[in-house]
mmCIF file of C-alpha atoms in Angstrom:
data_model
loop_
_atom_site.group_PDB
_atom_site.id
_atom_site.type_symbol
_atom_site.label_atom_id
_atom_site.label_comp_id
_atom_site.label_asym_id
_atom_site.label_seq_id
_atom_site.Cartn_x
_atom_site.Cartn_y
_atom_site.Cartn_z
ATOM 1 C CA MET G 1 9.582 -1.024 -43.010
ATOM 2 C CA ILE G 2 11.989 -2.694 -45.327
ATOM 3 C CA LEU G 3 13.447 -6.178 -44.822
ATOM 4 C CA VAL G 4 15.926 -8.141 -46.976
ATOM 5 C CA GLN G 5 16.958 -11.351 -45.489
ATOM 6 C CA GLU G 6 17.557 -15.030 -45.908
ATOM 7 C CA ALA G 7 15.586 -16.070 -43.068
ATOM 8 C CA ASP G 8 11.897 -17.001 -43.891
ATOM 9 C CA PHE G 9 9.307 -14.517 -42.504
ATOM 10 C CA ASP G 10 5.989 -14.787 -40.574
ATOM 11 C CA THR G 11 3.342 -13.132 -42.615
ATOM 12 C CA ALA G 12 0.976 -12.777 -39.774
ATOM 13 C CA ALA G 13 3.579 -11.236 -37.562
ATOM 14 C CA LEU G 14 4.529 -8.731 -40.333
ATOM 15 C CA ALA G 15 0.943 -7.609 -40.846
ATOM 16 C CA ALA G 16 0.625 -7.334 -37.039
ATOM 17 C CA ALA G 17 3.644 -5.145 -37.006
ATOM 18 C CA LEU G 18 2.418 -2.880 -39.611
ATOM 19 C CA ARG G 19 -1.049 -2.762 -37.839
ATOM 20 C CA ALA G 20 0.652 -1.916 -34.694
ATOM 21 C CA GLU G 21 2.601 0.748 -36.334
ATOM 22 C CA VAL G 22 -0.354 2.517 -37.922
ATOM 23 C CA GLY G 23 -2.853 2.036 -35.142
ATOM 24 C CA ALA G 24 -6.280 3.712 -35.769
ATOM 25 C CA GLN G 25 -4.992 5.614 -38.926
ATOM 26 C CA ALA G 26 -5.784 2.562 -41.035
ATOM 27 C CA GLY G 27 -9.200 0.824 -41.702
ATOM 28 C CA ALA G 28 -7.522 -1.472 -44.226
ATOM 29 C CA ILE G 29 -4.410 -3.416 -44.670
ATOM 30 C CA VAL G 30 -3.797 -5.299 -48.024
ATOM 31 C CA THR G 31 -1.044 -7.905 -48.216
ATOM 32 C CA PHE G 32 0.544 -9.703 -51.036
ATOM 33 C CA THR G 33 2.790 -12.873 -50.535
ATOM 34 C CA GLY G 34 4.865 -14.199 -53.358
ATOM 35 C CA TYR G 35 6.070 -17.826 -53.477
ATOM 36 C CA VAL G 36 8.600 -19.902 -55.469
ATOM 37 C CA ARG G 37 6.643 -21.651 -58.328
ATOM 38 C CA ASP G 38 7.426 -23.897 -61.157
ATOM 39 C CA TYR G 39 8.986 -21.806 -63.832
ATOM 40 C CA ALA G 40 7.032 -23.417 -66.652
ATOM 41 C CA PRO G 41 4.484 -26.211 -67.045
ATOM 42 C CA GLY G 42 6.085 -29.462 -67.073
ATOM 43 C CA GLN G 43 9.149 -28.112 -65.652
ATOM 44 C CA ALA G 44 9.483 -28.749 -61.802
ATOM 45 C CA THR G 45 11.549 -25.984 -60.018
ATOM 46 C CA ASP G 46 14.030 -27.306 -57.482
ATOM 47 C CA THR G 47 15.470 -23.972 -55.998
ATOM 48 C CA LEU G 48 15.289 -20.310 -56.838
ATOM 49 C CA TYR G 49 18.498 -18.484 -55.794
ATOM 50 C CA LEU G 50 18.051 -14.774 -55.477
ATOM 51 C CA GLU G 51 21.183 -12.266 -55.268
ATOM 52 C CA HIS G 52 20.839 -8.615 -54.506
ATOM 53 C CA TYR G 53 22.901 -5.623 -54.375
ATOM 54 C CA PRO G 54 23.077 -4.800 -50.539
ATOM 55 C CA GLY G 55 22.479 -1.238 -49.545
ATOM 56 C CA MET G 56 21.123 -0.197 -53.066
ATOM 57 C CA CYS G 57 18.564 -2.837 -53.190
ATOM 58 C CA GLU G 58 17.134 -1.662 -49.554
ATOM 59 C CA ARG G 59 17.329 2.023 -50.749
ATOM 60 C CA GLU G 60 15.171 1.207 -53.994
ATOM 61 C CA LEU G 61 12.760 -0.661 -52.018
ATOM 62 C CA GLN G 62 12.508 2.286 -49.608
ATOM 63 C CA ALA G 63 12.083 4.614 -52.646
ATOM 64 C CA ILE G 64 9.371 2.413 -54.264
ATOM 65 C CA ALA G 65 7.479 2.344 -50.513
ATOM 66 C CA GLN G 66 7.741 6.284 -50.400
ATOM 67 C CA THR G 67 6.306 6.740 -53.916
ATOM 68 C CA ALA G 68 3.306 4.639 -52.925
ATOM 69 C CA ARG G 69 2.743 6.665 -49.900
ATOM 70 C CA GLU G 70 3.014 9.884 -51.869
ATOM 71 C CA ARG G 71 0.561 8.731 -54.443
ATOM 72 C CA TRP G 72 -2.109 7.237 -52.336
ATOM 73 C CA GLN G 73 -3.160 8.000 -48.616
ATOM 74 C CA LEU G 74 -1.111 5.242 -47.026
ATOM 75 C CA ALA G 75 -0.670 5.307 -43.323
ATOM 76 C CA GLY G 76 2.050 2.717 -43.702
ATOM 77 C CA THR G 77 3.893 0.332 -45.772
ATOM 78 C CA LEU G 78 5.947 -2.842 -45.245
ATOM 79 C CA ILE G 79 8.169 -4.888 -47.804
ATOM 80 C CA ALA G 80 10.002 -7.843 -46.978
ATOM 81 C CA HIS G 81 12.066 -9.751 -49.542
ATOM 82 C CA ARG G 82 14.163 -12.988 -49.253
ATOM 83 C CA VAL G 83 17.516 -13.621 -50.761
ATOM 84 C CA GLY G 84 19.605 -16.781 -51.130
ATOM 85 C CA ALA G 85 18.626 -20.216 -51.990
ATOM 86 C CA LEU G 86 14.961 -20.699 -51.863
ATOM 87 C CA PRO G 87 13.172 -24.180 -52.256
ATOM 88 C CA ARG G 88 10.038 -24.632 -54.349
ATOM 89 C CA GLU G 89 6.862 -23.305 -52.647
ATOM 90 C CA SER G 90 8.913 -21.170 -50.294
ATOM 91 C CA GLN G 91 7.996 -17.439 -49.548
ATOM 92 C CA ILE G 92 10.116 -14.918 -51.476
ATOM 93 C CA VAL G 93 8.121 -11.601 -50.900
ATOM 94 C CA PHE G 94 5.674 -9.943 -48.710
ATOM 95 C CA VAL G 95 4.239 -6.433 -49.449
ATOM 96 C CA ALA G 96 1.709 -4.681 -47.299
ATOM 97 C CA ALA G 97 -0.015 -1.256 -47.451
ATOM 98 C CA ALA G 98 -2.209 0.284 -44.774
ATOM 99 C CA SER G 99 -4.775 2.984 -45.300
ATOM 100 C CA ALA G 100 -7.919 4.634 -44.035
ATOM 101 C CA HIS G 101 -9.774 3.121 -46.948
ATOM 102 C CA ARG G 102 -9.404 -0.149 -48.973
ATOM 103 C CA GLY G 103 -8.769 1.414 -52.511
ATOM 104 C CA ASP G 104 -5.564 3.143 -51.590
ATOM 105 C CA ALA G 105 -4.296 0.108 -49.789
ATOM 106 C CA PHE G 106 -5.117 -2.090 -52.769
ATOM 107 C CA ARG G 107 -3.496 0.308 -55.196
ATOM 108 C CA GLY G 108 -0.470 0.993 -53.113
ATOM 109 C CA CYS G 109 0.049 -2.790 -52.530
ATOM 110 C CA GLU G 110 -0.261 -3.669 -56.140
ATOM 111 C CA PHE G 111 1.973 -0.635 -57.362
ATOM 112 C CA MET G 112 4.679 -1.677 -54.694
ATOM 113 C CA ILE G 113 4.944 -5.480 -56.048
ATOM 114 C CA ASP G 114 4.681 -4.132 -59.683
ATOM 115 C CA ALA G 115 7.513 -1.735 -59.033
ATOM 116 C CA LEU G 116 9.816 -3.965 -57.264
ATOM 117 C CA LYS G 117 9.828 -6.624 -59.702
ATOM 118 C CA THR G 118 11.399 -4.329 -62.235
ATOM 119 C CA ARG G 119 13.279 -1.893 -60.205
ATOM 120 C CA ALA G 120 14.734 -3.442 -57.365
ATOM 121 C CA PRO G 121 18.171 -5.026 -57.855
ATOM 122 C CA PHE G 122 17.453 -8.722 -57.545
ATOM 123 C CA TRP G 123 18.820 -11.413 -59.805
ATOM 124 C CA LYS G 124 17.211 -14.727 -59.888
ATOM 125 C CA ARG G 125 18.761 -18.002 -60.815
ATOM 126 C CA GLU G 126 16.456 -21.001 -61.205
ATOM 127 C CA THR G 127 17.559 -24.656 -60.798
ATOM 128 C CA LEU G 128 15.004 -27.066 -62.226
ATOM 129 C CA ALA G 129 14.421 -30.768 -60.848
ATOM 130 C CA ASP G 130 16.531 -32.187 -63.715
ATOM 131 C CA GLY G 131 19.597 -29.890 -62.708
ATOM 132 C CA LYS G 132 19.148 -27.445 -65.572
ATOM 133 C CA ARG G 133 20.225 -23.792 -64.248
ATOM 134 C CA PHE G 134 19.541 -20.337 -65.881
ATOM 135 C CA TRP G 135 19.237 -16.997 -65.074
ATOM 136 C CA VAL G 136 15.478 -15.617 -64.879
ATOM 137 C CA GLU G 137 14.786 -13.005 -67.521
ATOM 138 C CA GLN G 138 12.610 -10.148 -66.636
ATOM 139 C CA ARG G 139 9.145 -10.621 -68.109
ATOM 140 C CA ALA G 140 7.818 -7.923 -70.706
ATOM 141 C CA ASP G 141 4.461 -7.699 -69.114
ATOM 142 C CA ASP G 142 6.089 -6.854 -65.725
ATOM 143 C CA GLU G 143 7.904 -3.960 -67.420
ATOM 144 C CA ASP G 144 4.756 -3.081 -69.246
ATOM 145 C CA ARG G 145 2.871 -2.954 -65.694
ATOM 146 C CA THR G 146 5.474 -0.768 -64.024
ATOM 147 C CA ARG G 147 5.592 1.578 -67.177
ATOM 148 C CA ALA G 148 1.648 1.984 -66.819
ATOM 149 C CA TRP G 149 2.023 2.905 -63.250
ATOM 150 C CA GLU G 150 4.646 5.450 -64.116
ATOM 151 C CA ASP G 151 2.594 6.858 -67.116
ATOM 152 C CA ASN G 152 -0.793 6.599 -65.596
ATOM 153 C CA LYS G 153 -0.363 7.264 -61.664
ATOM 154 C CA GLU G 154 -3.329 4.836 -61.224
ATOM 155 C CA LYS G 155 -3.953 1.067 -61.660
ATOM 156 C CA PRO G 156 -2.746 -0.043 -65.201
#
């Protein structure tokens, strides 16, 4: 399941939907929730504005989830990502992986969040409390983690 939306999401409801989808195939569901945080120490974030490329974004998220299902024995996956203006401390992203065993669920979930940070066509504009605005650059360590997954097929 792939969701890209402006509205907030209920993490418990999303996890329950994945659980209902996979039923007894899964003995483990691992989830990750990301939030709007302060950009840097001493610089309070007011809002984070996320733009995306509709259609292409959903296809890339689906490809990321499919890759995770092919690499690890996952019974199901779920990615929900918000777009639009998000105030500080808002939920941005929810990723879940279900599998018979926890190891595959952990690796699948971690891979998906790492891959979407570098591969999915989202653009982030940060507005600080003092009114300063800037586009958020991709972090080198995020790119390194994605490359490590691609090179190694296991946890970097």
